[in-house]
Each structure stands twice: as structure tokens, then as C-alpha cells.
Amino acid sequence: MFFWPRGLLTRACAGFTTQQNMDSVFLEHAVRSSLVDFLERRVQCVLRDGAILIGNLISFDQFYNLVLARAVKRIVVDKQFAEEPVGLYIVRGENVATLSELSVDRDDHVQTLLKRISMKRIRQAQEAKALQAHSRSGRRPTSIADQE
């Protein structure tokens, strides 16, 4: 937690007339200071669409846009997973749902709970699960591949 020295807070916020403007300054500082702690560390980023990215956080900006180096996209279906290397990856801040540091112990624990399989098999498992979900809902799949 960051604490402002006495008197500095008053001078820093002197130009703001409303509490809302002051709150935005505090929020921006809190986001920036917390992301600095993650720089050059292995992080797991979960996006709004459920995609999981794992990589080294090398940069960010005030909009929460992230740059991940040596990134992989982890695809999980039931108790199976695969990792697809994507290299340098830029994530738009509005798509970030969560960001957490990924320790080696935690990642090893996850890998003991899940079975690693090939990308080909994980894609087949994804398609089977999507087809099963569509058959339960009574709707026909609408993708182009399913219409052929």
C-alpha cells in the first residue's frame, strides 16, 4: 500500500475541485504501483472471453494494456490442457479480467491436476464439447464449418 507524505497529498490534489477527480488520481496511482510489482515476472492473464495467457510482463501503460514476452496461450478442456506458444503478445487493457503472478510451485500444482495433451487433441476436445453444448440446448451450430 502506498501512503502519501503529510502535505504532499494536499499539494498534489490542489488542482482538483471534486472528490471524483481526486479518486481517479488515487485509482490510477494504485493500478500503476501494483503493476510495477509484476514487471519482469511470470504472470497469468485471464481475458474477458476466458482465454488464459501466461508470459513475462515486460511493459504496461495507464490503460492497463499489457505486453507479455515468451507468452503461451493455455487451453483447458475438462481436466486436460495444452499450451500454444504465441511469443510476444500485446493485450488490450479492456480485455483483461484478472492478472496474477504465476509462481513455479502454483504452476506445477496445476499441471499435476490437469493432463497435458497435444494441440490437435485439445482442439478436438473443444469441438466435441461445443457440439455437446449445442445438442443439449437444442440449437444447431451456426459456424461455417458445421454447415458443410
PDB file of N, CA and C in Angstrom, residues 81-84 117-127:
ATOM      1  N   PHE A  81      -5.208 -30.046 -20.734  1.00  0.00           N
ATOM      2  CA  PHE A  81      -4.777 -28.734 -21.201  1.00  0.00           C
ATOM      3  C   PHE A  81      -3.661 -28.874 -22.225  1.00  0.00           C
ATOM      4  N   ALA A  82      -3.503 -27.813 -22.995  1.00  0.00           N
ATOM      5  CA  ALA A  82      -2.396 -27.705 -23.949  1.00  0.00           C
ATOM      6  C   ALA A  82      -1.952 -26.254 -23.952  1.00  0.00           C
ATOM      7  N   GLU A  83      -0.695 -26.044 -24.315  1.00  0.00           N
ATOM      8  CA  GLU A  83      -0.166 -24.690 -24.380  1.00  0.00           C
ATOM      9  C   GLU A  83       0.333 -24.404 -25.786  1.00  0.00           C
ATOM     10  N   GLU A  84      -0.133 -23.301 -26.340  1.00  0.00           N
ATOM     11  CA  GLU A  84       0.254 -22.876 -27.684  1.00  0.00           C
ATOM     12  C   GLU A  84       1.179 -21.663 -27.563  1.00  0.00           C
ATOM     13  N   ILE A 117      -1.933 -32.506 -23.044  1.00  0.00           N
ATOM     14  CA  ILE A 117      -2.133 -33.231 -24.296  1.00  0.00           C
ATOM     15  C   ILE A 117      -1.695 -32.331 -25.453  1.00  0.00           C
ATOM     16  N   SER A 118      -1.697 -32.877 -26.658  1.00  0.00           N
ATOM     17  CA  SER A 118      -1.256 -32.116 -27.831  1.00  0.00           C
ATOM     18  C   SER A 118      -2.315 -31.084 -28.235  1.00  0.00           C
ATOM     19  N   MET A 119      -1.888 -30.101 -29.025  1.00  0.00           N
ATOM     20  CA  MET A 119      -2.812 -29.075 -29.510  1.00  0.00           C
ATOM     21  C   MET A 119      -3.905 -29.685 -30.379  1.00  0.00           C
ATOM     22  N   LYS A 120      -3.550 -30.685 -31.174  1.00  0.00           N
ATOM     23  CA  LYS A 120      -4.534 -31.324 -32.042  1.00  0.00           C
ATOM     24  C   LYS A 120      -5.641 -31.969 -31.208  1.00  0.00           C
ATOM     25  N   ARG A 121      -5.251 -32.670 -30.147  1.00  0.00           N
ATOM     26  CA  ARG A 121      -6.246 -33.345 -29.306  1.00  0.00           C
ATOM     27  C   ARG A 121      -7.076 -32.355 -28.494  1.00  0.00           C
ATOM     28  N   ILE A 122      -6.474 -31.243 -28.070  1.00  0.00           N
ATOM     29  CA  ILE A 122      -7.245 -30.264 -27.294  1.00  0.00           C
ATOM     30  C   ILE A 122      -8.267 -29.571 -28.195  1.00  0.00           C
ATOM     31  N   ARG A 123      -7.902 -29.317 -29.462  1.00  0.00           N
ATOM     32  CA  ARG A 123      -8.864 -28.721 -30.412  1.00  0.00           C
ATOM     33  C   ARG A 123     -10.038 -29.673 -30.660  1.00  0.00           C
ATOM     34  N   GLN A 124      -9.740 -30.976 -30.789  1.00  0.00           N
ATOM     35  CA  GLN A 124     -10.809 -31.960 -30.956  1.00  0.00           C
ATOM     36  C   GLN A 124     -11.711 -31.983 -29.728  1.00  0.00           C
ATOM     37  N   ALA A 125     -11.114 -31.895 -28.543  1.00  0.00           N
ATOM     38  CA  ALA A 125     -11.903 -31.885 -27.308  1.00  0.00           C
ATOM     39  C   ALA A 125     -12.770 -30.630 -27.232  1.00  0.00           C
ATOM     40  N   GLN A 126     -12.245 -29.489 -27.681  1.00  0.00           N
ATOM     41  CA  GLN A 126     -13.030 -28.254 -27.708  1.00  0.00           C
ATOM     42  C   GLN A 126     -14.228 -28.384 -28.640  1.00  0.00           C
ATOM     43  N   GLU A 127     -13.997 -28.940 -29.821  1.00  0.00           N
ATOM     44  CA  GLU A 127     -15.086 -29.112 -30.782  1.00  0.00           C
ATOM     45  C   GLU A 127     -16.147 -30.061 -30.246  1.00  0.00           C
TER      46      GLU A 127
END
